[in-house]
mmCIF file of C-alpha atoms in Angstrom:
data_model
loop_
_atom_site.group_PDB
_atom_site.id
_atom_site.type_symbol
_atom_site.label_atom_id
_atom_site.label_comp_id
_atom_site.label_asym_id
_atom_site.label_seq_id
_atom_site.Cartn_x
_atom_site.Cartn_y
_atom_site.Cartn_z
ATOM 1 C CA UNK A 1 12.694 19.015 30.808
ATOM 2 C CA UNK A 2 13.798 21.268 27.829
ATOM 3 C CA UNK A 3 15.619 23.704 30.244
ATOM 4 C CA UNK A 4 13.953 27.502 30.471
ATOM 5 C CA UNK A 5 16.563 29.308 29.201
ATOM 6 C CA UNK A 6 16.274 26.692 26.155
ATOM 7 C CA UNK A 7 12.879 27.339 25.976
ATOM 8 C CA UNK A 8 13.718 31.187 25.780
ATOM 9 C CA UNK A 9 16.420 30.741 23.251
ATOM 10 C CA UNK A 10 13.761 28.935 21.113
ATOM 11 C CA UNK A 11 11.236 32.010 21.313
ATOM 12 C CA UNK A 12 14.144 34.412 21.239
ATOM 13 C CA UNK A 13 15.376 32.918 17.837
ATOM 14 C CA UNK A 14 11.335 32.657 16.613
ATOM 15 C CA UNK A 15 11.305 36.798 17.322
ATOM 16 C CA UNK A 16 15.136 37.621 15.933
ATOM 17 C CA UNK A 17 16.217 38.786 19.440
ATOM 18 C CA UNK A 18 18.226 36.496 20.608
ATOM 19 C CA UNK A 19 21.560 37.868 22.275
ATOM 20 C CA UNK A 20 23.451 39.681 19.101
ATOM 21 C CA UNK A 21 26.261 41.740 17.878
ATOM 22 C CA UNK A 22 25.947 45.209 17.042
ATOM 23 C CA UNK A 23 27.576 47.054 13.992
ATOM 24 C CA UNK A 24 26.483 50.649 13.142
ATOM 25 C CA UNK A 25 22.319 50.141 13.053
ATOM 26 C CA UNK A 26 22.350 46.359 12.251
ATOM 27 C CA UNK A 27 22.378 43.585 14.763
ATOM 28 C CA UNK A 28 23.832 40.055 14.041
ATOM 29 C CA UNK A 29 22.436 36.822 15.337
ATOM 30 C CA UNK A 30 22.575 33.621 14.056
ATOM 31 C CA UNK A 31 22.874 29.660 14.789
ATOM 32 C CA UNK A 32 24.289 26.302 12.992
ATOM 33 C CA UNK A 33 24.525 22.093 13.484
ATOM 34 C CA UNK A 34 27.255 20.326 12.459
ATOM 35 C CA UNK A 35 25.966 16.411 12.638
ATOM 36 C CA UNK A 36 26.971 13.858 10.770
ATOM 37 C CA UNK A 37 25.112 10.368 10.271
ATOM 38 C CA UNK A 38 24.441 7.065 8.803
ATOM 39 C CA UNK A 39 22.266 4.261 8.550
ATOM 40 C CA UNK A 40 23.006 0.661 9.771
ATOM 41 C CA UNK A 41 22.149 -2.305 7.414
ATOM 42 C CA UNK A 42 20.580 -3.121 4.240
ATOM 43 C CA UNK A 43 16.694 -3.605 4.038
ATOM 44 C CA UNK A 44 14.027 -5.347 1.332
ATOM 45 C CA UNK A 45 13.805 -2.750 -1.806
ATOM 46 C CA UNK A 46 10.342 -2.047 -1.174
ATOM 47 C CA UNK A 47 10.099 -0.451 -4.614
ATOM 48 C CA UNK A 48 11.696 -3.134 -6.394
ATOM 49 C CA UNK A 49 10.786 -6.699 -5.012
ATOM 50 C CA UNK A 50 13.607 -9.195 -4.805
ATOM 51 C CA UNK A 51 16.065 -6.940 -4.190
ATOM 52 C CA UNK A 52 17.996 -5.350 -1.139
ATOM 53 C CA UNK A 53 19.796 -1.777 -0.478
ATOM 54 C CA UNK A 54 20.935 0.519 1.665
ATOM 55 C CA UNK A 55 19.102 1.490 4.904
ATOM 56 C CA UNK A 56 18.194 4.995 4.134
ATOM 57 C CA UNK A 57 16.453 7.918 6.780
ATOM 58 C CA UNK A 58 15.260 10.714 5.958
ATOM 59 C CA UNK A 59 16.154 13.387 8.492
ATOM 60 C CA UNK A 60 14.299 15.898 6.468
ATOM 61 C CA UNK A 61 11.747 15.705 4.012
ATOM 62 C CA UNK A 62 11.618 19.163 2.969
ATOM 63 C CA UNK A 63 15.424 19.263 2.397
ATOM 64 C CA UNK A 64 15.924 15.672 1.276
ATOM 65 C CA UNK A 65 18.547 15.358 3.657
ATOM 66 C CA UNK A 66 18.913 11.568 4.098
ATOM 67 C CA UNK A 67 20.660 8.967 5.617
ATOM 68 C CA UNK A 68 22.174 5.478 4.007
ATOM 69 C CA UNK A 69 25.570 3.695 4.862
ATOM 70 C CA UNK A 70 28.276 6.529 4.193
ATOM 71 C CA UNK A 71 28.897 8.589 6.713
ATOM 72 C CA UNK A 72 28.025 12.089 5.535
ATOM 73 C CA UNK A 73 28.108 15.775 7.355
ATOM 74 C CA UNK A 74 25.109 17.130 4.590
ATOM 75 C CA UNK A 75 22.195 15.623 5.356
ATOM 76 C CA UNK A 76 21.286 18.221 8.412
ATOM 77 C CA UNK A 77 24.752 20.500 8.295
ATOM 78 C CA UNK A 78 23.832 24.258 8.308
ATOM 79 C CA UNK A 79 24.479 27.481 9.590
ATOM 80 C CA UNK A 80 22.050 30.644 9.412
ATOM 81 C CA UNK A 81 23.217 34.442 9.987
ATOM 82 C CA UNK A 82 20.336 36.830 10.791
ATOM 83 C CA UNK A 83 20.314 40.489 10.532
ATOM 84 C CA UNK A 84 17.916 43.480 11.893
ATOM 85 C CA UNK A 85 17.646 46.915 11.538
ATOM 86 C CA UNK A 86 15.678 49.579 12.820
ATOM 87 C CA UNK A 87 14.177 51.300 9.951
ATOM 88 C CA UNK A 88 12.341 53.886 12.366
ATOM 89 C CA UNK A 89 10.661 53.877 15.369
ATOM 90 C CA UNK A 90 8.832 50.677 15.965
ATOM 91 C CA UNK A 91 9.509 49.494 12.528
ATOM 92 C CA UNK A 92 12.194 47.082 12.190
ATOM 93 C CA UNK A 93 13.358 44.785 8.787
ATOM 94 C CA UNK A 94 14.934 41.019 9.175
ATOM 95 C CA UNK A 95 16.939 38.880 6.794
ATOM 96 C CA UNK A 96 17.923 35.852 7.473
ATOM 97 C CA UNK A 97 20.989 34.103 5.203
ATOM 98 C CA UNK A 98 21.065 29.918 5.328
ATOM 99 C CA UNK A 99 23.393 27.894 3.743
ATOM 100 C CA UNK A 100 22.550 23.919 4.345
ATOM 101 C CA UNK A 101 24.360 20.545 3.015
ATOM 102 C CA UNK A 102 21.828 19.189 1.186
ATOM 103 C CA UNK A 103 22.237 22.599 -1.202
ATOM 104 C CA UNK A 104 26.249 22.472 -1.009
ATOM 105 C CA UNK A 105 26.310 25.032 1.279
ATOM 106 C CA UNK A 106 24.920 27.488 -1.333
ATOM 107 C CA UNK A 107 24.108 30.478 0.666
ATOM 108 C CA UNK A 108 19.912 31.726 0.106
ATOM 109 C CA UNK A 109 17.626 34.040 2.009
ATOM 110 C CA UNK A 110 14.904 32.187 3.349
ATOM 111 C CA UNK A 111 13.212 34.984 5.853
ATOM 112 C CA UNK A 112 12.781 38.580 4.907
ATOM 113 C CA UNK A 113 10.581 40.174 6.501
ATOM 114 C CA UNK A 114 9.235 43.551 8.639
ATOM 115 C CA UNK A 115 8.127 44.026 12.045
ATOM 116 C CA UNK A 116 5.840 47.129 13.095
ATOM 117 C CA UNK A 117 4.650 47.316 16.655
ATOM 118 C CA UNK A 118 2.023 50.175 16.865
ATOM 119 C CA UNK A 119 1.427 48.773 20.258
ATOM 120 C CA UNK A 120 2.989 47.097 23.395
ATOM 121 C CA UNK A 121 0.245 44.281 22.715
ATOM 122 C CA UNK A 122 0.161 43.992 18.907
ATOM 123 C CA UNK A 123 3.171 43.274 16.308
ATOM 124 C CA UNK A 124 1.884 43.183 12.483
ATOM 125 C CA UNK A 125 4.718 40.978 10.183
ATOM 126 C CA UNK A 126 4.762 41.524 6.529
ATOM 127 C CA UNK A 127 7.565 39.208 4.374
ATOM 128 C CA UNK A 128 8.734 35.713 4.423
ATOM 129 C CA UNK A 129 8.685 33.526 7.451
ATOM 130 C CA UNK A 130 7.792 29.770 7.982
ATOM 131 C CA UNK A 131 4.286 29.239 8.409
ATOM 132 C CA UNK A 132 3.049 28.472 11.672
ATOM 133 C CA UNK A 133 2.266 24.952 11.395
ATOM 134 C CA UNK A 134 3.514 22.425 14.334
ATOM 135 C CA UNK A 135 4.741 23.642 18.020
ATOM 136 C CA UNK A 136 8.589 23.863 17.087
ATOM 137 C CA UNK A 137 7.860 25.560 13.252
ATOM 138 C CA UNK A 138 9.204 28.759 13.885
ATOM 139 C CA UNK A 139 12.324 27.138 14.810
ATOM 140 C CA UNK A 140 12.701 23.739 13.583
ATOM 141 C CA UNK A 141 15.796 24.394 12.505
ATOM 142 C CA UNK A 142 17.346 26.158 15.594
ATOM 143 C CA UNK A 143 18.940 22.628 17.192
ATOM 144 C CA UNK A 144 19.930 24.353 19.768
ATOM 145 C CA UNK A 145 16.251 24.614 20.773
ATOM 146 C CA UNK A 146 15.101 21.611 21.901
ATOM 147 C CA UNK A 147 16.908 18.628 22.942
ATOM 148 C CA UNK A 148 16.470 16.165 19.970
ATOM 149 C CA UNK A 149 18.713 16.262 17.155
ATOM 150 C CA UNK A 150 15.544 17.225 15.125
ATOM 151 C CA UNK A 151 11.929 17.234 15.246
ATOM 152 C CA UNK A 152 10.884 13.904 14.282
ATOM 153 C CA UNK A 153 11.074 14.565 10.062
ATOM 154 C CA UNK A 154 7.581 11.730 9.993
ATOM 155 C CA UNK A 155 5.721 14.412 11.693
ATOM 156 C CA UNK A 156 7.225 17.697 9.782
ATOM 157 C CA UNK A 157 7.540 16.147 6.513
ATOM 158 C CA UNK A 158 5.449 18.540 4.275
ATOM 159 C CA UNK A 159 6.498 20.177 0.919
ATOM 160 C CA UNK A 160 6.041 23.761 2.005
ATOM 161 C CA UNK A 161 7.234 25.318 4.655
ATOM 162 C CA UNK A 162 7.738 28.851 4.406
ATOM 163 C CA UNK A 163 4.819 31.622 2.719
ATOM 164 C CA UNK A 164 5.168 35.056 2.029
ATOM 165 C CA UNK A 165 2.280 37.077 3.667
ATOM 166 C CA UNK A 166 1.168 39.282 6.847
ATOM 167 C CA UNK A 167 0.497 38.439 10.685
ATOM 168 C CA UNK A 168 -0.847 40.275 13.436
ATOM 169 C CA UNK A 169 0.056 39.227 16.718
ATOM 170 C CA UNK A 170 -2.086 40.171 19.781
ATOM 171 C CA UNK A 171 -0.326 39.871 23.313
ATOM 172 C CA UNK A 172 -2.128 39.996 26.411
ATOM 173 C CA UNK A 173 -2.869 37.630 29.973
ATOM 174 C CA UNK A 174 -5.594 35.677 31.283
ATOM 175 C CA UNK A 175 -5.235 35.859 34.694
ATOM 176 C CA UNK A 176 -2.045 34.112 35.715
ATOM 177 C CA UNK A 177 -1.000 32.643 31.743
ATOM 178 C CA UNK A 178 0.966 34.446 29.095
ATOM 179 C CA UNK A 179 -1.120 34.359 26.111
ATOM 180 C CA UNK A 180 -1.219 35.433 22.150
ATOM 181 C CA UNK A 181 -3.224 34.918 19.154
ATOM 182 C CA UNK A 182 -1.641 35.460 15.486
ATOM 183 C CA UNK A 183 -3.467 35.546 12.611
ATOM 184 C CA UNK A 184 -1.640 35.119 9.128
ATOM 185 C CA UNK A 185 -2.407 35.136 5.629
ATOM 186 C CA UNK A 186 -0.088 34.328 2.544
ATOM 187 C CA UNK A 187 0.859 32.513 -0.610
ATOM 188 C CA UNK A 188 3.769 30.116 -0.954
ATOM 189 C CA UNK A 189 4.803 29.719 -4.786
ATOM 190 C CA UNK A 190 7.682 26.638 -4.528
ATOM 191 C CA UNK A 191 8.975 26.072 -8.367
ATOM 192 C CA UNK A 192 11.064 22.878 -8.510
ATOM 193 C CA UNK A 193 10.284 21.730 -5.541
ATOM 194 C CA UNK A 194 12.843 19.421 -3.891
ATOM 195 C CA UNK A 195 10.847 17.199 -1.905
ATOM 196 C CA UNK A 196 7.948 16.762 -4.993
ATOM 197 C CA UNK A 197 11.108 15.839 -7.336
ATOM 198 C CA UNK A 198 12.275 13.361 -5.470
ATOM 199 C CA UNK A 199 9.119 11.336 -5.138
ATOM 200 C CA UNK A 200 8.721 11.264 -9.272
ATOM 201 C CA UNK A 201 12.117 10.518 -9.291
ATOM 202 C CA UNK A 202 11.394 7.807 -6.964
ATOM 203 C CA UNK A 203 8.751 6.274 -8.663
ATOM 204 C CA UNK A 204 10.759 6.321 -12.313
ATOM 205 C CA UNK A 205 9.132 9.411 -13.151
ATOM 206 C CA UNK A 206 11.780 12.133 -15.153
ATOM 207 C CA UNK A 207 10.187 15.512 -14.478
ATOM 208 C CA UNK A 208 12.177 18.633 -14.674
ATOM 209 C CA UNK A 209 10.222 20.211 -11.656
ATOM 210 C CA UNK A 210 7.080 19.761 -9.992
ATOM 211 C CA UNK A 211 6.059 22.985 -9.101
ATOM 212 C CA UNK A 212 4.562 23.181 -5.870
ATOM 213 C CA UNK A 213 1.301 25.931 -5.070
ATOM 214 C CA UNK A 214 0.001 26.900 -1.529
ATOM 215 C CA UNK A 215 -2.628 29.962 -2.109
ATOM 216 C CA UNK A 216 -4.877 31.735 0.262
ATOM 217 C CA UNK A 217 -3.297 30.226 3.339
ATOM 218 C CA UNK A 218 -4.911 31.534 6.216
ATOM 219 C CA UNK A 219 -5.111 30.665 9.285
ATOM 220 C CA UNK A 220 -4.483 31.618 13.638
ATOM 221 C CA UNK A 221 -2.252 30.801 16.687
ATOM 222 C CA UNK A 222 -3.481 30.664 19.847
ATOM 223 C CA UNK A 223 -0.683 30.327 22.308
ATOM 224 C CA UNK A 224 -0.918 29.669 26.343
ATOM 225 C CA UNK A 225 2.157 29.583 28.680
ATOM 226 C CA UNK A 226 2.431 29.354 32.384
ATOM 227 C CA UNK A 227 4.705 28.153 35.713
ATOM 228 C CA UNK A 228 5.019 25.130 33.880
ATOM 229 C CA UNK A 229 3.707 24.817 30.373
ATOM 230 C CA UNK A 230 3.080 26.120 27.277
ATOM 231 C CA UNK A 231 0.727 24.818 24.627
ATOM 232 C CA UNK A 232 -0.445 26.313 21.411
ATOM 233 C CA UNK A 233 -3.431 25.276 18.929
ATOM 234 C CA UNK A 234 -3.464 26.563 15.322
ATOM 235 C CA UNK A 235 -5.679 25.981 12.339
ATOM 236 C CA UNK A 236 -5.311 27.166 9.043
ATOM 237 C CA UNK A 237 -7.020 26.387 5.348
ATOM 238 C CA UNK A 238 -5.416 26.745 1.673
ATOM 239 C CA UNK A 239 -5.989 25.899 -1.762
ATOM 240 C CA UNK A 240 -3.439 23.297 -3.574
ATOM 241 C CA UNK A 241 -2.467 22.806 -6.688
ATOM 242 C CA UNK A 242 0.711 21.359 -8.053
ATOM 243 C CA UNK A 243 2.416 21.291 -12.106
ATOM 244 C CA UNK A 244 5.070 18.664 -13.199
ATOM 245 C CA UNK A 245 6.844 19.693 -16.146
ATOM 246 C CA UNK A 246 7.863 16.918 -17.940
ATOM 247 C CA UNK A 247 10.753 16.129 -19.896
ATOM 248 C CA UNK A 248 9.510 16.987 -23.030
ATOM 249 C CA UNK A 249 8.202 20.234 -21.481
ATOM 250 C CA UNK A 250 5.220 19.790 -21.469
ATOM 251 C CA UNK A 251 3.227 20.196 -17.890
ATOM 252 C CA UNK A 252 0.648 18.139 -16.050
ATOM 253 C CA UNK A 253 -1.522 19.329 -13.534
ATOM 254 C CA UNK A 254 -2.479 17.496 -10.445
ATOM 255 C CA UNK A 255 -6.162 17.926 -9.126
ATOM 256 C CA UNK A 256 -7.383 21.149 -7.603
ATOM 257 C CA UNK A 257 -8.771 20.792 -3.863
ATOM 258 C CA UNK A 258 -8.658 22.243 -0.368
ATOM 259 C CA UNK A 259 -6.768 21.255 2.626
ATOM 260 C CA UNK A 260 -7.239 21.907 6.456
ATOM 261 C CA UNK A 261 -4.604 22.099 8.976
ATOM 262 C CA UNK A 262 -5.696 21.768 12.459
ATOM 263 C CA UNK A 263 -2.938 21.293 15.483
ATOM 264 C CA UNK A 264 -1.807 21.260 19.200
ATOM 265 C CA UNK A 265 0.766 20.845 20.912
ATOM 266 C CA UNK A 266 2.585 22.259 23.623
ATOM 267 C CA UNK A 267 5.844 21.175 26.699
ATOM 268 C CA UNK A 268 4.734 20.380 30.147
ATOM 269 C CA UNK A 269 7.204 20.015 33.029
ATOM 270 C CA UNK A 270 7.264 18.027 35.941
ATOM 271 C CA UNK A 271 10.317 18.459 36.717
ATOM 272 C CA UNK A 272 12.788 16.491 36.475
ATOM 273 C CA UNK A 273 10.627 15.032 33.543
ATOM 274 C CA UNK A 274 9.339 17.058 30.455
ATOM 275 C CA UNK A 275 6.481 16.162 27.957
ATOM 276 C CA UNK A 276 6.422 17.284 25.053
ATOM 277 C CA UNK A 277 3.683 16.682 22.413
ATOM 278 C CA UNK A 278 2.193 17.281 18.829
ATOM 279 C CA UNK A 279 -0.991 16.052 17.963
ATOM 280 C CA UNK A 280 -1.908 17.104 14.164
ATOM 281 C CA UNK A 281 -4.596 16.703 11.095
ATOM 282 C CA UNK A 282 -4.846 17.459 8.149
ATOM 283 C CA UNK A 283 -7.390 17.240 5.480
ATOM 284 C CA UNK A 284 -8.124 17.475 1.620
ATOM 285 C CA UNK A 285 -11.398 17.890 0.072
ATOM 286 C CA UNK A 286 -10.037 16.099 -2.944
ATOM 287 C CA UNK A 287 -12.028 12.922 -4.361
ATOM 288 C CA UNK A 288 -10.911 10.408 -2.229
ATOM 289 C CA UNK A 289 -11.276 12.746 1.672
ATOM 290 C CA UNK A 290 -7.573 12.404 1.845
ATOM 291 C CA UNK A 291 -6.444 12.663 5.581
ATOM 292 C CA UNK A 292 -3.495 12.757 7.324
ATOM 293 C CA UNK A 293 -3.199 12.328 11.283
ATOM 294 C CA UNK A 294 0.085 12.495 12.954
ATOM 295 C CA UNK A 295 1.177 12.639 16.537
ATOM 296 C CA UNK A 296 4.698 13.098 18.639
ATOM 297 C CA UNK A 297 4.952 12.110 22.263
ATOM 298 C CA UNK A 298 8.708 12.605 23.780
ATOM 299 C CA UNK A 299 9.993 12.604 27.119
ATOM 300 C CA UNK A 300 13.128 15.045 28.532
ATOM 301 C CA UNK A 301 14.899 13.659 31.537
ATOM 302 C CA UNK A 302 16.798 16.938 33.003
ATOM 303 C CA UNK A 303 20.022 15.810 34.745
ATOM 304 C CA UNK A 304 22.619 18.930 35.527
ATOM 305 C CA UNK A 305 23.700 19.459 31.428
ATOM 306 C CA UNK A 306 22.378 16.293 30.519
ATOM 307 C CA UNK A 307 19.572 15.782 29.155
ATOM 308 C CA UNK A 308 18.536 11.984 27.910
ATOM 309 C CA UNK A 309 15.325 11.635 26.227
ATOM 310 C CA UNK A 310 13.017 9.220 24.182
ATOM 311 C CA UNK A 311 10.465 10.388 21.570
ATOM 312 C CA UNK A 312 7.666 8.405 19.352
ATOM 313 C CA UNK A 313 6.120 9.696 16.211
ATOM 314 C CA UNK A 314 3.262 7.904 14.099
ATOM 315 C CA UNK A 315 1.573 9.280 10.570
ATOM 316 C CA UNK A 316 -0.911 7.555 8.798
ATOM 317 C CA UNK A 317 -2.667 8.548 5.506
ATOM 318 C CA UNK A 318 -6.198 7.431 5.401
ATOM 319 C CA UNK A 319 -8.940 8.059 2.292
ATOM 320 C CA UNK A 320 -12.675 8.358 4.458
ATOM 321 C CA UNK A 321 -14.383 8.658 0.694
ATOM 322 C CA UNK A 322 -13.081 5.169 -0.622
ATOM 323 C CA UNK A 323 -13.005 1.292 1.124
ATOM 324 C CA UNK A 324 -8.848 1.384 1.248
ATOM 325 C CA UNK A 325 -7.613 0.907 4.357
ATOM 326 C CA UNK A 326 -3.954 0.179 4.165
ATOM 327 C CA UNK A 327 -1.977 3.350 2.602
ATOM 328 C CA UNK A 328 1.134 5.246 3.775
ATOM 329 C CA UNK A 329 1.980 4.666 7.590
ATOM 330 C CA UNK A 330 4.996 4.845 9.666
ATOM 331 C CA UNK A 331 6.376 5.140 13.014
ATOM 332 C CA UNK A 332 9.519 6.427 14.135
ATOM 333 C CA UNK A 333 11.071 5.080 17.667
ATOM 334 C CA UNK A 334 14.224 7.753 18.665
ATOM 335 C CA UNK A 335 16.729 7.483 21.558
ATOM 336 C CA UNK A 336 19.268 10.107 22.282
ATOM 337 C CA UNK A 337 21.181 12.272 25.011
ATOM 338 C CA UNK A 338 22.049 16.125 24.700
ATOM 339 C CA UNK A 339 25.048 17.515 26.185
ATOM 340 C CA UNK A 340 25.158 21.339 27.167
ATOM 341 C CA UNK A 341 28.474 21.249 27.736
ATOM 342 C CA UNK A 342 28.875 25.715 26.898
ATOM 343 C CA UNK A 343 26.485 27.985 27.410
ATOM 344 C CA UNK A 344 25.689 28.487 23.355
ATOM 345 C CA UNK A 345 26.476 24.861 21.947
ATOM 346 C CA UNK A 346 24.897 21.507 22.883
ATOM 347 C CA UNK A 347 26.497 17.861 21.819
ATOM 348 C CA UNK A 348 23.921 15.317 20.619
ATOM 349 C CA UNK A 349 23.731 11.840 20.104
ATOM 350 C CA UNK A 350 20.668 9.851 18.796
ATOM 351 C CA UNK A 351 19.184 6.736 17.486
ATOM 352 C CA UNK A 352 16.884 6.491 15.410
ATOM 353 C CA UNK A 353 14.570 3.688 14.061
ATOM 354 C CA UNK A 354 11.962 4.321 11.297
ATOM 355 C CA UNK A 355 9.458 1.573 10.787
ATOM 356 C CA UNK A 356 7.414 1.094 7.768
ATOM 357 C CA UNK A 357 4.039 0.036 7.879
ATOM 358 C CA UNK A 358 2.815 0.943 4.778
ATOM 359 C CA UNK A 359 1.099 -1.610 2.074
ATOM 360 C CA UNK A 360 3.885 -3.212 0.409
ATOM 361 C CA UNK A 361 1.551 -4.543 -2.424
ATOM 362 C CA UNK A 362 0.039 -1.643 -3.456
ATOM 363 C CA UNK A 363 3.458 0.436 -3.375
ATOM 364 C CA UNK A 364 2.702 2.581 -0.383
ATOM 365 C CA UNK A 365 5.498 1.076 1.658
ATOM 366 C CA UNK A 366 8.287 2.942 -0.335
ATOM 367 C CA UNK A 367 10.606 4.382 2.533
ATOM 368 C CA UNK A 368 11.486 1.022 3.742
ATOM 369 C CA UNK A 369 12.511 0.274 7.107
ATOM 370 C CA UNK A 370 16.172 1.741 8.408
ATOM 371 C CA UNK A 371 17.835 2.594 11.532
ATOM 372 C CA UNK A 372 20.048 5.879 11.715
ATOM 373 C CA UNK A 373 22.484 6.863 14.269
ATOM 374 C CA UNK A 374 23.885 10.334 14.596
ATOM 375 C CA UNK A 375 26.237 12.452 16.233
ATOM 376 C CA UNK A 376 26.297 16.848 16.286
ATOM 377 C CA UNK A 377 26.835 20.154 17.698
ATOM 378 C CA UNK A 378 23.933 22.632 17.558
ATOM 379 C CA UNK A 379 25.399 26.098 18.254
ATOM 380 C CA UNK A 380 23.956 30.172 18.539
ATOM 381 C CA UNK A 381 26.012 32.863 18.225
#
């Protein structure tokens, strides 16, 4: 079971109240992992036939934080101060500072945003946030909020994260059940996108950037909590389009289309035993009806400040337009224990082992089998 008061530190973090530090009109908050990792072996270049290489895992597809032989601290390593201020009465501004490995520690401001609560039942947000996507995307990178040492990165593994827009959140109960709907609308403009790069790069390709555009994203939450649950569904719908400047300068662009997000997923407890769960789809209405389904089942044994658990992830990429059958697909297999040995920092160990299923002859296997074992501290403060 992922512990209540984890739980609460997770929504806590999501709403920039949890327990803080006042100075003058400005509270500080903030939370960090310090893990380090490495993968176990050498696997079949999938990319280049004949040949072997390192084992490597990607922790983090957004990030590129990955995984191979040498022990490294930078694939996950981060730490994130967050400030608020009351600007007037209900009005509030937040700012959150981040400062990961996989940038060198270089410091950026990845929320911004106001809070205005005309109401005790609604809260309008206007800034930067992460967009609403899976159960654990408003704080996928607070560790200390659920007991793995990540979500599994083969079900959050898209591009864009984050948007800049507006949300209105409605509170209220139905009958027994804690319950809220958000709707949000924004725009996500990701120049040199890390995550796009990488794949050229990957493939041979020598772009400067490959500029990344999420527009008209909108979209709702619909979140339901009781005793012993909490579940939330969300949909949402945005236009795609994506540049690669070349090395030469000059720019290509990709196809124009639509894509659908639809999710749900939610923690149950029977305790000693938690389930958690992310079922997810999404959709293009490009040439070929690209889709993408993804699941997570994990289980949360809760033992005093131990908390062992297992989790299994699976994504497939299908095309329901064309005959191909075999295209991207993966499943990732984790093991791990988390240790709340103080009340604000947790010790985790895990295991994981990523297996590619992809087509190997039609290049589609290119992330290769690898196994991963890692060891952190996720911390608030």
């Amino acid at each position: 079971m992922l512990k209540a008061k984890y739980l609460g530190c997770a929504v806590s973090m999501a709403a920039a109240l949890f327990t803080s530090v006042s100075y003058a009109d400005i509270k500080f908050s903030g939370y960090g992992s310090l893990v380090a990792g490495k993968t176990l072996g050498t696997v079949d270049d999938p990319l280049n036939p004949g040949q072997t290489r390192d084992e490597t895992f990607t922790a983090d597809f957004y990030d590129v934080g990955q995984y191979t032989n040498d022990l490294t601290f930078n694939a996950e390593s981060m730490i994130a101060l967050q400030a608020t201020t009351s600007l007037g009465e209900k009005l509030d501004f937040t700012a959150q500072l981040v400062a990961k490995g996989t940038d060198d520690f270089s410091p950026e401001f990845d929320w911004y945003y106001l809070t205005y609560k005309p109401s005790e039942q609604w809260t309008i947000l206007a800034g930067r946030r992460n967009i609403p996507m899976y159960y654990f995307s408003e704080f996928s990178e607070v560790g200390f909020a659920y007991p793995w040492m990540r979500p599994p990165s083969n079900l959050y593994w898209w591009q864009v994260t984050q948007f800049n827009g507006v949300s209105a959140i409605y509170d209220f109960t139905m009958g027994d059940y804690a319950s809220n709907v958000m709707v949000f609308y924004g725009n996500e403009y990701s120049y040199d996108n890390k995550e796009m790069k990488y794949y050229d790069r990957l493939y041979g390709g020598n772009a400067r950037s490959v500029d990344e555009f999420w527009k008209d994203i909108l979209g709702f939450n619909w979140n339901v909590s009781g005793d012993n649950f909490d579940v939330r569904l969300v949909y949402f719908t945005n236009d795609r389009d994506r540049t690669t400047v070349n090395d030469d300068g000059t720019s290509t662009d990709s196809p124009h289309f639509t894509q659908e997000f639809l999710g749900f997923g939610g923690s149950v407890n029977f305790d000693p035993i938690t389930v958690l769960f992310d079922w997810n789809l999404v959709k293009y209405d490009d040439v070929y009806g690209t889709e993408f389904p993804t699941y997570l089942v994990s289980l949360v044994y809760n033992v005093d400040k131990f908390q062992p658990y297992i989790s299994y992830s699976k994504a497939d990429h299908k095309r329901t337009k064309v005959p191909t059958e075999d295209l991207e697909e993966h499943y990732l297999l984790s093991y791990g224990v988390r240790y709340n040995f103080y009340p604000s920092a947790a010790l985790k160990v895990q295991y994981d082992n990523f297996v590619d299923q992809g087509d190997k002859p039609t290049g589609w296997a290119y992330h290769g089998d690898s196994r991963a074992i890692s060891i952190g501290v996720d911390f608030i403060f």
